[in-house]
């Protein structure tokens, strides 16, 4: 109840005492509401004034800011950025309203004492809106931010309702920049057609020196939920071959269909020859059918360095895909997501009949396949032949009560010399 105790309850006390030790900071307007009891409407300038006073001596490395929506917010933020521009390497914006002057100001305050470049390694804008009368100038501002960052390794522009022209512009900047980007996330926008201006087949875009550096170092590419169609997949094929370091590719939730997958197959075949490090492929909800997926699995089964993780979830594949799947899991696949692919009882029956020998599977998702008792029969065989298996999700398979003894007895038998941590989720 002393004065001191009430000081402890204030954020400002802690900032004054410990601000100089802070390395990571997440700022939300609500903090300021609690602290200074001002209304949400006017709070953000005081918020940043408070923090830039309190954190004067800090050496922040990572900053996440939310709800920056007016020029006053930006001005307050810039003080903080400027104070920490020497140490700050990670900067994230969430729920912000971005304009070209916003980008220019941010960039200006990060380039410390007249230097033309900033030190940011990880830059992210997500769930934000891009507001500008002139979208070209906005894209230009972002581009100039990107090209003034030699240290940029990870770029995330996720769920901002970006269109194809914006994506084109960002992508051309990356092609021209000499940064060694390792991760690029453009998920949850609407960029169908973004690669169509580039003349991929002629390789013309690769002719000037250094242009592919940013693609060559790329290890993670996320393009999920972008309304990409088969033509986009066709263009993507030419881009992907320029990414020899790619390990993780996420194309989920794009209607690329079988034609899209057919145009990507030459990339996988080529990747196989050149020992590509690709380990993780997500093709969930891509409107694929068994025709496309059977072709794909045949190629993936022959990769020199097989995948670690594959998702085919929520594509209507049906039981026809079982044989190709059986061949594929003889590779060293560890994480397989087959949720909602329409296997049904006959799919599980076929899977069970396929030869299984010392499978490397670690996690399997076979939920939502309505397999009934056949799911349990399949599982009881799989458990015996996949000694590394630790997690199976078999929810929503309409399994009858008789399933349980089948699975239990398989688990008991399998235990043998192994310690099995089995997380079993099932709706009976
Ligand atoms: C996505 O972009 C296309 C044009 O490229 C447009 O016609 C369509 O309305 C957009 N969809 C959404 C949900 O914004
Ligand atoms: C597996 O299936 C469940 C639905 O039953 C889903 O919620 C979960 O995200 C899936 N797991 C993975 C790794 O995708």
CSV table of C-alpha atoms and ligand atoms in Angstrom, one decimal:
chain,number,residue,atom,x,y,z
A,1,UNK,CA,0.0,0.0,0.0
A,2,UNK,CA,3.0,2.3,0.2
A,3,UNK,CA,3.9,4.7,-2.6
A,4,UNK,CA,6.6,2.4,-3.7
A,5,UNK,CA,4.2,-0.5,-4.1
A,6,UNK,CA,2.0,1.6,-6.3
A,7,UNK,CA,5.0,2.5,-8.4
A,8,UNK,CA,5.6,-1.2,-8.9
A,9,UNK,CA,2.2,-1.4,-10.6
A,10,UNK,CA,3.2,1.1,-13.2
A,11,UNK,CA,4.8,0.1,-16.5
A,12,UNK,CA,6.8,3.4,-16.3
A,13,UNK,CA,8.6,2.3,-13.1
A,14,UNK,CA,9.8,-0.9,-14.7
A,15,UNK,CA,10.8,0.8,-17.9
A,16,UNK,CA,12.9,3.3,-15.9
A,17,UNK,CA,14.5,0.6,-13.8
A,18,UNK,CA,15.0,-2.1,-16.4
A,19,UNK,CA,14.5,-0.4,-19.8
A,20,UNK,CA,18.3,-0.4,-20.5
A,21,UNK,CA,18.3,-4.2,-20.3
A,22,UNK,CA,15.5,-4.8,-22.7
A,23,UNK,CA,16.2,-6.3,-26.1
A,24,UNK,CA,12.8,-7.3,-27.3
A,25,UNK,CA,9.7,-5.1,-27.1
A,26,UNK,CA,6.1,-5.6,-28.2
A,27,UNK,CA,4.1,-2.4,-28.1
A,28,UNK,CA,0.3,-2.4,-28.1
A,29,UNK,CA,-1.9,0.5,-27.6
A,30,UNK,CA,-3.8,-1.2,-24.8
A,31,UNK,CA,-0.7,-1.0,-22.6
A,32,UNK,CA,-0.9,2.7,-22.7
A,33,UNK,CA,-4.6,2.7,-21.9
A,34,UNK,CA,-3.9,0.7,-18.7
A,35,UNK,CA,-1.0,2.9,-17.8
A,36,UNK,CA,-2.1,6.4,-18.4
A,37,UNK,CA,-5.9,6.0,-18.7
A,38,UNK,CA,-6.2,8.0,-21.9
A,39,UNK,CA,-8.7,7.0,-24.5
A,40,UNK,CA,-7.7,4.8,-27.3
A,41,UNK,CA,-8.4,7.6,-29.7
A,42,UNK,CA,-5.5,9.8,-28.6
A,43,UNK,CA,-3.2,7.5,-27.0
A,44,UNK,CA,-0.5,6.5,-29.4
A,45,UNK,CA,1.6,9.7,-29.4
A,46,UNK,CA,1.8,9.7,-25.6
A,47,UNK,CA,2.5,6.0,-25.9
A,48,UNK,CA,5.6,6.5,-28.0
A,49,UNK,CA,6.7,9.6,-26.1
A,50,UNK,CA,6.5,7.6,-22.9
A,51,UNK,CA,8.4,4.7,-24.3
A,52,UNK,CA,11.0,6.8,-26.1
A,53,UNK,CA,11.7,8.6,-22.8
A,54,UNK,CA,11.7,5.5,-20.7
A,55,UNK,CA,13.7,3.4,-23.1
A,56,UNK,CA,16.2,6.1,-23.9
A,57,UNK,CA,19.1,3.9,-22.8
A,58,UNK,CA,17.8,0.7,-24.3
A,59,UNK,CA,19.5,-1.3,-27.0
A,60,UNK,CA,16.5,-2.9,-28.6
A,61,UNK,CA,17.1,-5.7,-31.0
A,62,UNK,CA,13.6,-6.7,-31.8
A,63,UNK,CA,10.5,-4.6,-31.9
A,64,UNK,CA,6.9,-5.5,-32.7
A,65,UNK,CA,4.4,-2.7,-33.0
A,66,UNK,CA,0.6,-2.9,-33.4
A,67,UNK,CA,-2.1,-0.5,-34.5
A,68,UNK,CA,0.1,2.3,-35.9
A,69,UNK,CA,-2.4,4.2,-37.9
A,70,UNK,CA,-1.8,7.9,-38.0
A,71,UNK,CA,1.1,10.3,-38.7
A,72,UNK,CA,1.3,11.0,-35.0
A,73,UNK,CA,1.8,7.3,-34.3
A,74,UNK,CA,4.5,7.2,-36.9
A,75,UNK,CA,6.3,10.2,-35.5
A,76,UNK,CA,6.4,8.7,-32.0
A,77,UNK,CA,7.6,5.4,-33.4
A,78,UNK,CA,10.3,7.0,-35.4
A,79,UNK,CA,11.9,8.4,-32.3
A,80,UNK,CA,12.1,5.0,-30.8
A,81,UNK,CA,13.5,3.5,-34.1
A,82,UNK,CA,16.1,6.2,-34.3
A,83,UNK,CA,17.3,5.7,-30.8
A,84,UNK,CA,17.7,2.0,-31.4
A,85,UNK,CA,18.8,2.0,-35.0
A,86,UNK,CA,22.2,0.7,-34.2
A,87,UNK,CA,21.0,-2.4,-32.5
A,88,UNK,CA,17.6,-3.1,-34.0
A,89,UNK,CA,17.6,-6.1,-36.3
A,90,UNK,CA,14.0,-7.3,-36.3
A,91,UNK,CA,11.0,-5.1,-37.0
A,92,UNK,CA,7.4,-6.2,-37.2
A,93,UNK,CA,4.2,-4.3,-37.9
A,94,UNK,CA,0.8,-5.8,-37.1
A,95,UNK,CA,-2.6,-4.2,-37.8
A,96,UNK,CA,-1.0,-1.0,-39.1
A,97,UNK,CA,-2.0,1.4,-41.8
A,98,UNK,CA,0.8,1.7,-44.3
A,99,UNK,CA,1.4,4.6,-46.7
A,100,UNK,CA,4.3,5.6,-48.8
A,101,UNK,CA,5.3,8.5,-46.4
A,102,UNK,CA,5.1,5.9,-43.6
A,103,UNK,CA,7.6,3.7,-45.3
A,104,UNK,CA,9.9,6.6,-46.2
A,105,UNK,CA,9.8,7.9,-42.6
A,106,UNK,CA,10.5,4.5,-41.1
A,107,UNK,CA,13.4,4.0,-43.5
A,108,UNK,CA,14.8,7.4,-42.8
A,109,UNK,CA,14.8,6.8,-39.0
A,110,UNK,CA,16.5,3.4,-39.4
A,111,UNK,CA,19.3,4.7,-41.5
A,112,UNK,CA,21.4,6.1,-38.6
A,113,UNK,CA,23.5,9.2,-39.0
A,114,UNK,CA,23.4,9.7,-42.7
A,115,UNK,CA,24.1,6.1,-43.7
A,116,UNK,CA,22.2,4.9,-46.7
A,117,UNK,CA,21.6,1.4,-45.4
A,118,UNK,CA,19.8,-0.1,-42.4
A,119,UNK,CA,20.6,-3.1,-40.4
A,120,UNK,CA,17.3,-4.8,-40.3
A,121,UNK,CA,17.5,-8.6,-40.8
A,122,UNK,CA,13.9,-9.5,-40.3
A,123,UNK,CA,11.2,-7.2,-41.6
A,124,UNK,CA,7.5,-8.0,-41.4
A,125,UNK,CA,4.2,-6.3,-42.1
A,126,UNK,CA,1.1,-8.5,-41.4
A,127,UNK,CA,-2.6,-8.1,-41.1
A,128,UNK,CA,-2.2,-4.5,-42.2
A,129,UNK,CA,-3.7,-2.3,-44.9
A,130,UNK,CA,-1.8,-0.4,-47.5
A,131,UNK,CA,-3.4,3.0,-48.1
A,132,UNK,CA,-2.2,5.2,-50.8
A,133,UNK,CA,-3.8,7.2,-53.6
A,134,UNK,CA,-0.9,6.3,-55.7
A,135,UNK,CA,-0.1,2.6,-55.2
A,136,UNK,CA,3.0,2.9,-57.5
A,137,UNK,CA,4.6,5.3,-55.1
A,138,UNK,CA,3.8,3.1,-52.2
A,139,UNK,CA,5.4,0.1,-53.9
A,140,UNK,CA,8.3,2.3,-54.8
A,141,UNK,CA,8.8,3.4,-51.1
A,142,UNK,CA,8.7,-0.2,-50.0
A,143,UNK,CA,11.1,-1.1,-52.7
A,144,UNK,CA,13.5,1.6,-51.7
A,145,UNK,CA,13.4,0.3,-48.1
A,146,UNK,CA,14.1,-3.2,-49.3
A,147,UNK,CA,17.0,-2.2,-51.5
A,148,UNK,CA,18.6,-0.1,-48.8
A,149,UNK,CA,18.9,-3.2,-46.6
A,150,UNK,CA,22.0,-5.3,-47.2
A,151,UNK,CA,21.4,-7.3,-44.1
A,152,UNK,CA,17.8,-8.3,-44.9
A,153,UNK,CA,17.4,-12.0,-44.5
A,154,UNK,CA,13.7,-12.5,-43.9
A,155,UNK,CA,10.8,-10.6,-45.5
A,156,UNK,CA,7.2,-11.2,-44.5
A,157,UNK,CA,4.3,-9.4,-46.1
A,158,UNK,CA,1.4,-11.6,-45.0
A,159,UNK,CA,-2.4,-11.0,-45.0
A,160,UNK,CA,-2.2,-7.4,-46.3
A,161,UNK,CA,-4.6,-7.8,-49.3
A,162,UNK,CA,-1.7,-7.0,-51.6
A,163,UNK,CA,-2.4,-7.3,-55.3
A,164,UNK,CA,-0.4,-8.7,-58.2
A,165,UNK,CA,1.1,-5.3,-59.2
A,166,UNK,CA,2.4,-4.8,-55.7
A,167,UNK,CA,3.8,-8.3,-55.5
A,168,UNK,CA,5.5,-7.8,-59.0
A,169,UNK,CA,7.1,-4.6,-57.8
A,170,UNK,CA,8.4,-6.1,-54.6
A,171,UNK,CA,9.7,-9.1,-56.4
A,172,UNK,CA,11.5,-7.1,-59.1
A,173,UNK,CA,13.2,-5.2,-56.3
A,174,UNK,CA,14.3,-8.4,-54.7
A,175,UNK,CA,15.7,-9.6,-58.0
A,176,UNK,CA,17.7,-6.5,-58.4
A,177,UNK,CA,18.9,-6.3,-54.8
A,178,UNK,CA,22.0,-8.0,-53.6
A,179,UNK,CA,20.7,-9.0,-50.2
A,180,UNK,CA,21.0,-12.7,-49.2
A,181,UNK,CA,17.4,-13.2,-48.4
A,182,UNK,CA,16.7,-16.6,-46.9
A,183,UNK,CA,12.9,-16.4,-46.2
A,184,UNK,CA,10.2,-14.7,-48.2
A,185,UNK,CA,6.6,-15.0,-47.0
A,186,UNK,CA,3.8,-13.5,-49.1
A,187,UNK,CA,1.0,-15.6,-47.8
A,188,UNK,CA,-2.7,-14.6,-47.6
A,189,UNK,CA,-2.8,-11.9,-50.3
A,190,UNK,CA,-4.3,-11.9,-53.7
A,191,UNK,CA,-1.4,-12.0,-56.2
A,192,UNK,CA,-2.5,-14.3,-59.0
A,193,UNK,CA,-0.6,-13.1,-62.1
A,194,UNK,CA,2.3,-11.6,-60.3
A,195,UNK,CA,4.9,-13.5,-62.2
A,196,UNK,CA,3.4,-13.0,-65.6
A,197,UNK,CA,5.4,-9.9,-66.6
A,198,UNK,CA,8.6,-11.7,-66.4
A,199,UNK,CA,9.8,-13.5,-69.4
A,200,UNK,CA,11.0,-16.6,-67.6
A,201,UNK,CA,11.5,-18.9,-70.4
A,202,UNK,CA,14.1,-16.7,-72.1
A,203,UNK,CA,16.0,-16.3,-68.8
A,204,UNK,CA,16.3,-12.7,-69.9
A,205,UNK,CA,15.7,-11.5,-66.3
A,206,UNK,CA,18.8,-13.3,-65.2
A,207,UNK,CA,21.3,-11.8,-67.6
A,208,UNK,CA,22.7,-8.8,-65.7
A,209,UNK,CA,25.2,-9.6,-63.0
A,210,UNK,CA,24.1,-10.6,-59.5
A,211,UNK,CA,20.4,-10.4,-60.1
A,212,UNK,CA,19.7,-13.8,-58.8
A,213,UNK,CA,21.6,-13.6,-55.5
A,214,UNK,CA,18.5,-13.0,-53.5
A,215,UNK,CA,16.9,-16.0,-55.1
A,216,UNK,CA,19.9,-18.2,-54.7
A,217,UNK,CA,20.1,-17.9,-50.9
A,218,UNK,CA,16.3,-18.4,-50.4
A,219,UNK,CA,15.5,-21.3,-48.2
A,220,UNK,CA,11.8,-20.6,-47.3
A,221,UNK,CA,9.1,-19.5,-49.8
A,222,UNK,CA,5.5,-19.2,-48.5
A,223,UNK,CA,2.8,-18.3,-51.0
A,224,UNK,CA,-0.2,-19.9,-49.3
A,225,UNK,CA,-3.7,-18.5,-49.7
A,226,UNK,CA,-3.0,-16.2,-52.7
A,227,UNK,CA,-5.6,-17.4,-55.2
A,228,UNK,CA,-2.8,-18.6,-57.4
A,229,UNK,CA,-4.0,-20.5,-60.5
A,230,UNK,CA,-2.5,-23.0,-62.9
A,231,UNK,CA,-0.7,-20.3,-65.0
A,232,UNK,CA,0.9,-19.0,-61.8
A,233,UNK,CA,2.2,-22.5,-61.1
A,234,UNK,CA,3.6,-22.6,-64.6
A,235,UNK,CA,5.5,-19.4,-64.1
A,236,UNK,CA,6.6,-20.4,-60.7
A,237,UNK,CA,8.4,-23.4,-62.1
A,238,UNK,CA,10.9,-21.1,-63.8
A,239,UNK,CA,11.4,-19.1,-60.7
A,240,UNK,CA,11.9,-22.2,-58.5
A,241,UNK,CA,14.8,-23.5,-60.6
A,242,UNK,CA,16.6,-20.3,-59.7
A,243,UNK,CA,16.4,-21.2,-56.0
A,244,UNK,CA,18.9,-24.0,-55.5
A,245,UNK,CA,18.8,-23.6,-51.7
A,246,UNK,CA,15.0,-23.9,-51.3
A,247,UNK,CA,14.1,-26.2,-48.4
A,248,UNK,CA,10.5,-25.2,-47.5
A,249,UNK,CA,7.8,-24.5,-50.1
A,250,UNK,CA,4.3,-23.6,-49.1
A,251,UNK,CA,1.7,-23.4,-51.9
A,252,UNK,CA,-1.3,-24.4,-49.8
A,253,UNK,CA,-4.8,-23.0,-50.3
A,254,UNK,CA,-4.3,-22.0,-53.9
A,255,UNK,CA,-6.5,-23.4,-56.7
A,256,UNK,CA,-3.7,-24.5,-58.9
A,257,UNK,CA,-5.4,-27.8,-59.8
A,258,UNK,CA,-3.9,-30.8,-61.6
A,259,UNK,CA,-2.6,-28.6,-64.5
A,260,UNK,CA,-0.7,-26.5,-62.0
A,261,UNK,CA,0.9,-29.5,-60.4
A,262,UNK,CA,1.7,-30.9,-63.9
A,263,UNK,CA,3.6,-27.7,-64.7
A,264,UNK,CA,5.6,-27.9,-61.4
A,265,UNK,CA,6.6,-31.6,-61.9
A,266,UNK,CA,9.5,-30.8,-64.2
A,267,UNK,CA,10.9,-28.6,-61.3
A,268,UNK,CA,10.7,-31.5,-58.9
A,269,UNK,CA,12.3,-33.8,-61.4
A,270,UNK,CA,15.1,-31.3,-61.9
A,271,UNK,CA,15.5,-30.7,-58.2
A,272,UNK,CA,16.0,-34.4,-57.8
A,273,UNK,CA,18.8,-34.5,-60.3
A,274,UNK,CA,20.6,-31.5,-58.8
A,275,UNK,CA,20.3,-32.8,-55.2
A,276,UNK,CA,18.0,-29.9,-54.1
A,277,UNK,CA,17.7,-29.5,-50.4
A,278,UNK,CA,13.9,-29.3,-50.6
A,279,UNK,CA,12.5,-31.0,-47.5
A,280,UNK,CA,9.1,-29.6,-46.8
A,281,UNK,CA,6.2,-29.2,-49.3
A,282,UNK,CA,2.7,-28.0,-48.5
A,283,UNK,CA,0.1,-28.6,-51.2
A,284,UNK,CA,-3.0,-28.6,-48.9
A,285,UNK,CA,-6.2,-27.3,-50.4
A,286,UNK,CA,-4.9,-26.9,-54.0
A,287,UNK,CA,-7.9,-28.4,-55.7
A,288,UNK,CA,-5.9,-31.4,-56.8
A,289,UNK,CA,-7.3,-34.8,-57.9
A,290,UNK,CA,-5.8,-38.2,-57.8
A,291,UNK,CA,-4.5,-37.8,-61.4
A,292,UNK,CA,-2.2,-35.0,-60.6
A,293,UNK,CA,-1.2,-36.3,-57.2
A,294,UNK,CA,-0.3,-39.8,-58.5
A,295,UNK,CA,2.1,-38.2,-61.1
A,296,UNK,CA,3.5,-36.0,-58.4
A,297,UNK,CA,4.1,-38.8,-55.9
A,298,UNK,CA,5.8,-40.9,-58.5
A,299,UNK,CA,8.4,-38.1,-59.0
A,300,UNK,CA,8.7,-37.4,-55.3
A,301,UNK,CA,9.4,-41.1,-54.7
A,302,UNK,CA,12.5,-40.8,-56.8
A,303,UNK,CA,14.1,-37.7,-55.3
A,304,UNK,CA,17.7,-38.2,-54.5
A,305,UNK,CA,17.1,-36.4,-51.2
A,306,UNK,CA,13.6,-37.3,-50.2
A,307,UNK,CA,11.2,-34.9,-48.5
A,308,UNK,CA,10.8,-34.8,-44.7
A,309,UNK,CA,7.4,-33.4,-44.8
A,310,UNK,CA,4.4,-33.4,-47.2
A,311,UNK,CA,0.9,-32.1,-46.9
A,312,UNK,CA,-1.8,-33.1,-49.4
A,313,UNK,CA,-4.6,-32.2,-46.9
A,314,UNK,CA,-8.1,-31.2,-48.1
A,315,UNK,CA,-7.7,-32.2,-51.7
A,316,UNK,CA,-10.4,-34.6,-53.0
A,317,UNK,CA,-8.0,-37.5,-53.9
A,318,UNK,CA,-10.2,-40.5,-53.1
A,319,UNK,CA,-9.0,-44.1,-52.6
A,320,UNK,CA,-7.2,-44.2,-56.0
A,321,UNK,CA,-4.3,-42.4,-54.6
A,322,UNK,CA,-3.5,-45.2,-52.1
A,323,UNK,CA,-1.1,-47.2,-54.2
A,324,UNK,CA,1.1,-44.1,-55.1
A,325,UNK,CA,1.0,-43.2,-51.4
A,326,UNK,CA,2.2,-46.6,-50.4
A,327,UNK,CA,5.2,-46.3,-52.8
A,328,UNK,CA,5.9,-42.8,-51.6
A,329,UNK,CA,6.1,-43.6,-47.9
A,330,UNK,CA,8.8,-46.1,-48.6
A,331,UNK,CA,11.0,-43.0,-49.0
A,332,UNK,CA,12.1,-41.4,-45.7
A,333,UNK,CA,9.1,-39.1,-45.3
A,334,UNK,CA,8.6,-38.3,-41.7
A,335,UNK,CA,5.6,-36.0,-41.5
A,336,UNK,CA,2.7,-36.7,-43.7
A,337,UNK,CA,-0.6,-34.8,-43.7
A,338,UNK,CA,-3.5,-36.7,-45.4
A,339,UNK,CA,-6.3,-34.9,-43.6
A,340,UNK,CA,-9.6,-34.8,-45.5
A,341,UNK,CA,-8.4,-36.4,-48.8
A,342,UNK,CA,-11.4,-38.8,-49.1
A,343,UNK,CA,-9.7,-42.1,-48.5
A,344,UNK,CA,-12.8,-43.8,-47.1
A,345,UNK,CA,-12.8,-47.5,-46.1
A,346,UNK,CA,-11.5,-48.7,-49.4
A,347,UNK,CA,-8.6,-46.3,-49.4
A,348,UNK,CA,-7.5,-47.5,-45.9
A,349,UNK,CA,-8.0,-51.1,-47.0
A,350,UNK,CA,-5.7,-50.5,-50.0
A,351,UNK,CA,-3.1,-48.7,-47.9
A,352,UNK,CA,-3.1,-51.6,-45.4
A,353,UNK,CA,-2.5,-54.1,-48.2
A,354,UNK,CA,0.6,-52.3,-49.4
A,355,UNK,CA,4.0,-53.6,-48.3
A,356,UNK,CA,5.3,-51.7,-45.2
A,357,UNK,CA,8.8,-52.1,-44.1
A,358,UNK,CA,10.6,-50.1,-41.4
A,359,UNK,CA,8.9,-46.8,-42.4
A,360,UNK,CA,10.5,-43.6,-41.2
A,361,UNK,CA,7.1,-41.9,-40.4
A,362,UNK,CA,7.1,-39.8,-37.3
A,363,UNK,CA,3.8,-37.9,-37.6
A,364,UNK,CA,0.7,-38.8,-39.6
A,365,UNK,CA,-2.5,-36.9,-40.0
A,366,UNK,CA,-5.3,-39.1,-41.4
A,367,UNK,CA,-8.2,-37.2,-39.9
A,368,UNK,CA,-11.5,-36.6,-41.7
A,369,UNK,CA,-11.3,-39.6,-44.0
A,370,UNK,CA,-14.4,-41.5,-42.9
A,371,UNK,CA,-12.5,-44.8,-42.9
A,372,UNK,CA,-14.5,-46.5,-40.1
A,373,UNK,CA,-13.1,-49.8,-38.8
A,374,UNK,CA,-10.7,-49.9,-41.8
A,375,UNK,CA,-8.8,-46.9,-40.3
A,376,UNK,CA,-8.1,-49.0,-37.2
A,377,UNK,CA,-7.0,-52.0,-39.2
A,378,UNK,CA,-4.7,-49.9,-41.2
A,379,UNK,CA,-3.3,-48.2,-38.1
A,380,UNK,CA,-2.7,-51.5,-36.3
A,381,UNK,CA,-0.5,-52.6,-39.1
A,382,UNK,CA,1.2,-49.3,-39.5
A,383,UNK,CA,2.1,-49.1,-35.8
A,384,UNK,CA,4.0,-52.4,-36.2
A,385,UNK,CA,6.0,-51.1,-39.2
A,386,UNK,CA,6.8,-47.5,-38.3
A,387,UNK,CA,9.0,-47.7,-35.2
A,388,UNK,CA,9.6,-43.9,-35.1
A,389,UNK,CA,5.9,-43.0,-35.2
A,390,UNK,CA,5.0,-40.7,-32.2
A,391,UNK,CA,1.8,-38.9,-33.3
A,392,UNK,CA,-1.2,-40.0,-35.3
A,393,UNK,CA,-4.3,-37.8,-35.7
A,394,UNK,CA,-7.1,-40.1,-36.8
A,395,UNK,CA,-10.0,-37.8,-35.7
A,396,UNK,CA,-13.3,-37.8,-37.6
A,397,UNK,CA,-13.0,-41.3,-39.1
A,398,UNK,CA,-16.3,-42.7,-37.8
A,399,UNK,CA,-14.3,-45.5,-36.0
A,400,UNK,CA,-16.5,-48.0,-34.2
A,401,UNK,CA,-15.8,-49.1,-30.6
A,402,UNK,CA,-14.1,-52.3,-31.8
A,403,UNK,CA,-11.3,-50.1,-33.1
A,404,UNK,CA,-9.8,-49.6,-29.7
A,405,UNK,CA,-8.8,-53.2,-28.9
A,406,UNK,CA,-7.2,-53.5,-32.4
A,407,UNK,CA,-5.0,-50.5,-31.9
A,408,UNK,CA,-4.2,-51.3,-28.3
A,409,UNK,CA,-2.9,-54.7,-29.1
A,410,UNK,CA,-0.8,-53.3,-31.9
A,411,UNK,CA,0.7,-50.8,-29.5
A,412,UNK,CA,1.5,-53.5,-27.0
A,413,UNK,CA,3.2,-55.7,-29.6
A,414,UNK,CA,5.1,-52.8,-31.1
A,415,UNK,CA,6.4,-51.6,-27.8
A,416,UNK,CA,9.2,-54.2,-28.0
A,417,UNK,CA,12.5,-52.4,-27.5
A,418,UNK,CA,11.2,-49.0,-28.3
A,419,UNK,CA,9.9,-46.4,-26.0
A,420,UNK,CA,6.7,-45.2,-27.8
A,421,UNK,CA,5.2,-41.8,-27.0
A,422,UNK,CA,1.9,-42.2,-28.7
A,423,UNK,CA,-0.4,-39.3,-28.9
A,424,UNK,CA,-3.6,-40.7,-30.2
A,425,UNK,CA,-6.5,-38.5,-31.1
A,426,UNK,CA,-9.6,-40.2,-32.3
A,427,UNK,CA,-13.3,-39.6,-32.3
A,428,UNK,CA,-15.1,-42.9,-31.9
B,1,LIG,C1,-8.3,-10.6,-56.4
B,1,LIG,O1,-7.7,-9.9,-57.5
B,1,LIG,C2,-8.4,-9.9,-58.7
B,1,LIG,C3,-7.7,-9.2,-59.7
B,1,LIG,O2,-6.4,-9.6,-59.8
B,1,LIG,C4,-9.8,-9.3,-58.4
B,1,LIG,O3,-10.6,-9.4,-59.6
B,1,LIG,C5,-10.5,-10.0,-57.3
B,1,LIG,O4,-11.7,-9.3,-57.0
B,1,LIG,C6,-9.6,-10.0,-56.0
B,1,LIG,N1,-10.2,-10.7,-55.0
B,1,LIG,C7,-10.4,-10.3,-53.7
B,1,LIG,C8,-11.0,-11.2,-52.7
B,1,LIG,O5,-10.0,-9.2,-53.4
B,2,LIG,C1,-4.4,-32.7,-38.5
B,2,LIG,O1,-5.8,-32.7,-38.5
B,2,LIG,C2,-6.5,-31.9,-37.6
B,2,LIG,C3,-8.0,-32.0,-37.8
B,2,LIG,O2,-8.4,-33.2,-37.2
B,2,LIG,C4,-6.1,-30.4,-37.8
B,2,LIG,O3,-6.7,-29.6,-36.9
B,2,LIG,C5,-4.6,-30.4,-37.7
B,2,LIG,O4,-4.1,-29.0,-37.9
B,2,LIG,C6,-3.9,-31.3,-38.6
B,2,LIG,N1,-2.4,-31.3,-38.3
B,2,LIG,C7,-1.5,-30.8,-39.1
B,2,LIG,C8,-0.1,-31.0,-38.7
B,2,LIG,O5,-1.8,-30.2,-40.1
